[in-house]
Amino acid sequence: MNKLEQHSKEQRALLRIESIKKFFKHCRLFITANVLILFVSKDIFNWFDIAAITDNGFKQWVMWNIASIPIIWSIVLTIHALVVFRIRLVRFKWTKPEMLIKWEQKMIQDI
């Protein structure tokens, strides 16, 4: 292995480590923000004039928006984990056409 290949492997390893560190920072931010959202959502209406907020539809709209933040963020965090840890979805044999499977096997034998 020459120096260029070694340097390339080290660079890829450093980039991978950096992406894993960013993922865990994202997890910490997710947990911290959602704990704060949980505490804020309990007292959100006490911060405003109670007489002005009489519409139950508005209250439900605000609470739905507060609840949707962790839901959407957890989907994004899951996608981030899939990308960082390179988790590949299970590929079933029936998802590939028979012709493609035969071609892949032929190419593997040729190589």
PDB file of C-alpha atoms in Angstrom:
ATOM      1  CA  MET A   1       0.000   0.000   0.000  1.00  0.00           C
ATOM      2  CA  ASN A   2       1.526   3.303  -1.028  1.00  0.00           C
ATOM      3  CA  LYS A   3       1.380   6.600   0.828  1.00  0.00           C
ATOM      4  CA  LEU A   4      -1.412   7.988  -1.339  1.00  0.00           C
ATOM      5  CA  GLU A   5      -3.706   5.041  -0.595  1.00  0.00           C
ATOM      6  CA  GLN A   6      -2.848   5.240   3.106  1.00  0.00           C
ATOM      7  CA  HIS A   7      -3.587   8.981   3.167  1.00  0.00           C
ATOM      8  CA  SER A   8      -6.891   8.394   1.346  1.00  0.00           C
ATOM      9  CA  LYS A   9      -7.949   5.735   3.866  1.00  0.00           C
ATOM     10  CA  GLU A  10      -7.023   8.010   6.772  1.00  0.00           C
ATOM     11  CA  GLN A  11      -9.029  10.870   5.257  1.00  0.00           C
ATOM     12  CA  ARG A  12     -12.079   8.634   4.820  1.00  0.00           C
ATOM     13  CA  ALA A  13     -11.732   7.388   8.405  1.00  0.00           C
ATOM     14  CA  LEU A  14     -11.493  10.949   9.715  1.00  0.00           C
ATOM     15  CA  LEU A  15     -14.561  11.984   7.719  1.00  0.00           C
ATOM     16  CA  ARG A  16     -16.485   8.987   9.029  1.00  0.00           C
ATOM     17  CA  ILE A  17     -15.508   9.763  12.632  1.00  0.00           C
ATOM     18  CA  GLU A  18     -16.556  13.377  12.132  1.00  0.00           C
ATOM     19  CA  SER A  19     -19.945  12.345  10.743  1.00  0.00           C
ATOM     20  CA  ILE A  20     -20.533  10.017  13.716  1.00  0.00           C
ATOM     21  CA  LYS A  21     -19.622  12.834  16.123  1.00  0.00           C
ATOM     22  CA  LYS A  22     -22.082  15.149  14.358  1.00  0.00           C
ATOM     23  CA  PHE A  23     -24.791  12.507  14.659  1.00  0.00           C
ATOM     24  CA  PHE A  24     -24.294  12.220  18.410  1.00  0.00           C
ATOM     25  CA  LYS A  25     -24.352  16.023  18.726  1.00  0.00           C
ATOM     26  CA  HIS A  26     -27.628  15.918  16.812  1.00  0.00           C
ATOM     27  CA  CYS A  27     -28.932  13.312  19.314  1.00  0.00           C
ATOM     28  CA  ARG A  28     -27.957  15.472  22.292  1.00  0.00           C
ATOM     29  CA  LEU A  29     -29.644  18.496  20.755  1.00  0.00           C
ATOM     30  CA  PHE A  30     -32.744  16.415  19.997  1.00  0.00           C
ATOM     31  CA  ILE A  31     -33.045  15.187  23.585  1.00  0.00           C
ATOM     32  CA  THR A  32     -32.359  18.611  25.137  1.00  0.00           C
ATOM     33  CA  ALA A  33     -34.771  20.459  22.866  1.00  0.00           C
ATOM     34  CA  ASN A  34     -37.548  17.919  23.341  1.00  0.00           C
ATOM     35  CA  VAL A  35     -37.235  18.014  27.115  1.00  0.00           C
ATOM     36  CA  LEU A  36     -37.513  21.814  26.942  1.00  0.00           C
ATOM     37  CA  ILE A  37     -40.497  21.543  24.598  1.00  0.00           C
ATOM     38  CA  LEU A  38     -42.162  19.159  27.057  1.00  0.00           C
ATOM     39  CA  PHE A  39     -41.759  21.611  29.939  1.00  0.00           C
ATOM     40  CA  VAL A  40     -42.770  24.637  27.862  1.00  0.00           C
ATOM     41  CA  SER A  41     -45.865  22.967  26.429  1.00  0.00           C
ATOM     42  CA  LYS A  42     -47.333  22.442  29.901  1.00  0.00           C
ATOM     43  CA  ASP A  43     -47.289  26.149  30.759  1.00  0.00           C
ATOM     44  CA  ILE A  44     -47.475  27.803  27.344  1.00  0.00           C
ATOM     45  CA  PHE A  45     -50.950  29.237  27.874  1.00  0.00           C
ATOM     46  CA  ASN A  46     -50.071  30.622  31.313  1.00  0.00           C
ATOM     47  CA  TRP A  47     -47.564  32.959  29.669  1.00  0.00           C
ATOM     48  CA  PHE A  48     -50.263  34.746  27.708  1.00  0.00           C
ATOM     49  CA  ASP A  49     -53.412  36.575  28.680  1.00  0.00           C
ATOM     50  CA  ILE A  50     -55.925  33.821  29.489  1.00  0.00           C
ATOM     51  CA  ALA A  51     -58.901  36.000  28.542  1.00  0.00           C
ATOM     52  CA  ALA A  52     -57.520  36.461  25.044  1.00  0.00           C
ATOM     53  CA  ILE A  53     -57.195  32.714  24.449  1.00  0.00           C
ATOM     54  CA  THR A  54     -60.714  31.359  24.627  1.00  0.00           C
ATOM     55  CA  ASP A  55     -60.826  29.538  21.323  1.00  0.00           C
ATOM     56  CA  ASN A  56     -60.303  25.817  21.885  1.00  0.00           C
ATOM     57  CA  GLY A  57     -59.476  25.361  18.200  1.00  0.00           C
ATOM     58  CA  PHE A  58     -56.549  27.743  18.589  1.00  0.00           C
ATOM     59  CA  LYS A  59     -55.341  25.896  21.695  1.00  0.00           C
ATOM     60  CA  GLN A  60     -55.506  22.571  19.882  1.00  0.00           C
ATOM     61  CA  TRP A  61     -53.688  24.068  16.894  1.00  0.00           C
ATOM     62  CA  VAL A  62     -50.866  25.331  19.142  1.00  0.00           C
ATOM     63  CA  MET A  63     -50.584  22.001  20.971  1.00  0.00           C
ATOM     64  CA  TRP A  64     -50.566  20.069  17.667  1.00  0.00           C
ATOM     65  CA  ASN A  65     -47.736  22.268  16.396  1.00  0.00           C
ATOM     66  CA  ILE A  66     -45.794  21.726  19.609  1.00  0.00           C
ATOM     67  CA  ALA A  67     -46.348  17.949  19.387  1.00  0.00           C
ATOM     68  CA  SER A  68     -45.398  17.769  15.702  1.00  0.00           C
ATOM     69  CA  ILE A  69     -41.889  19.136  16.300  1.00  0.00           C
ATOM     70  CA  PRO A  70     -40.582  15.967  18.047  1.00  0.00           C
ATOM     71  CA  ILE A  71     -42.384  13.732  15.558  1.00  0.00           C
ATOM     72  CA  ILE A  72     -40.861  15.368  12.490  1.00  0.00           C
ATOM     73  CA  TRP A  73     -37.469  15.745  14.151  1.00  0.00           C
ATOM     74  CA  SER A  74     -37.385  12.055  15.100  1.00  0.00           C
ATOM     75  CA  ILE A  75     -37.993  11.126  11.456  1.00  0.00           C
ATOM     76  CA  VAL A  76     -35.097  13.387  10.414  1.00  0.00           C
ATOM     77  CA  LEU A  77     -32.877  11.916  13.146  1.00  0.00           C
ATOM     78  CA  THR A  78     -33.696   8.387  11.972  1.00  0.00           C
ATOM     79  CA  ILE A  79     -32.734   9.279   8.406  1.00  0.00           C
ATOM     80  CA  HIS A  80     -29.526  10.859   9.728  1.00  0.00           C
ATOM     81  CA  ALA A  81     -28.712   7.607  11.576  1.00  0.00           C
ATOM     82  CA  LEU A  82     -29.349   5.554   8.435  1.00  0.00           C
ATOM     83  CA  VAL A  83     -26.977   7.757   6.446  1.00  0.00           C
ATOM     84  CA  VAL A  84     -24.220   7.935   9.074  1.00  0.00           C
ATOM     85  CA  PHE A  85     -24.166   4.266   9.949  1.00  0.00           C
ATOM     86  CA  ARG A  86     -24.810   3.208   6.352  1.00  0.00           C
ATOM     87  CA  ILE A  87     -27.650   0.931   7.271  1.00  0.00           C
ATOM     88  CA  ARG A  88     -28.956  -0.571   4.114  1.00  0.00           C
ATOM     89  CA  LEU A  89     -32.533  -1.628   3.825  1.00  0.00           C
ATOM     90  CA  VAL A  90     -33.066  -5.332   3.316  1.00  0.00           C
ATOM     91  CA  ARG A  91     -33.067  -6.153  -0.355  1.00  0.00           C
ATOM     92  CA  PHE A  92     -35.292  -9.046  -1.186  1.00  0.00           C
ATOM     93  CA  LYS A  93     -34.559 -11.209  -4.169  1.00  0.00           C
ATOM     94  CA  TRP A  94     -37.975 -10.518  -5.669  1.00  0.00           C
ATOM     95  CA  THR A  95     -37.216  -6.794  -5.963  1.00  0.00           C
ATOM     96  CA  LYS A  96     -34.658  -7.461  -8.711  1.00  0.00           C
ATOM     97  CA  PRO A  97     -35.647  -8.737 -12.116  1.00  0.00           C
ATOM     98  CA  GLU A  98     -34.369 -12.213 -12.947  1.00  0.00           C
ATOM     99  CA  MET A  99     -32.409 -10.836 -15.891  1.00  0.00           C
ATOM    100  CA  LEU A 100     -30.479  -8.461 -13.591  1.00  0.00           C
ATOM    101  CA  ILE A 101     -29.664 -11.246 -11.139  1.00  0.00           C
ATOM    102  CA  LYS A 102     -28.289 -13.443 -13.939  1.00  0.00           C
ATOM    103  CA  TRP A 103     -26.264 -10.550 -15.339  1.00  0.00           C
ATOM    104  CA  GLU A 104     -24.735  -9.806 -11.902  1.00  0.00           C
ATOM    105  CA  GLN A 105     -23.778 -13.456 -11.431  1.00  0.00           C
ATOM    106  CA  LYS A 106     -22.205 -13.564 -14.881  1.00  0.00           C
ATOM    107  CA  MET A 107     -20.198 -10.397 -14.177  1.00  0.00           C
ATOM    108  CA  ILE A 108     -18.996 -11.783 -10.846  1.00  0.00           C
ATOM    109  CA  GLN A 109     -17.793 -14.983 -12.541  1.00  0.00           C
ATOM    110  CA  ASP A 110     -16.081 -13.000 -15.315  1.00  0.00           C
ATOM    111  CA  ILE A 111     -14.250 -10.768 -12.886  1.00  0.00           C
TER     112      ILE A 111
END
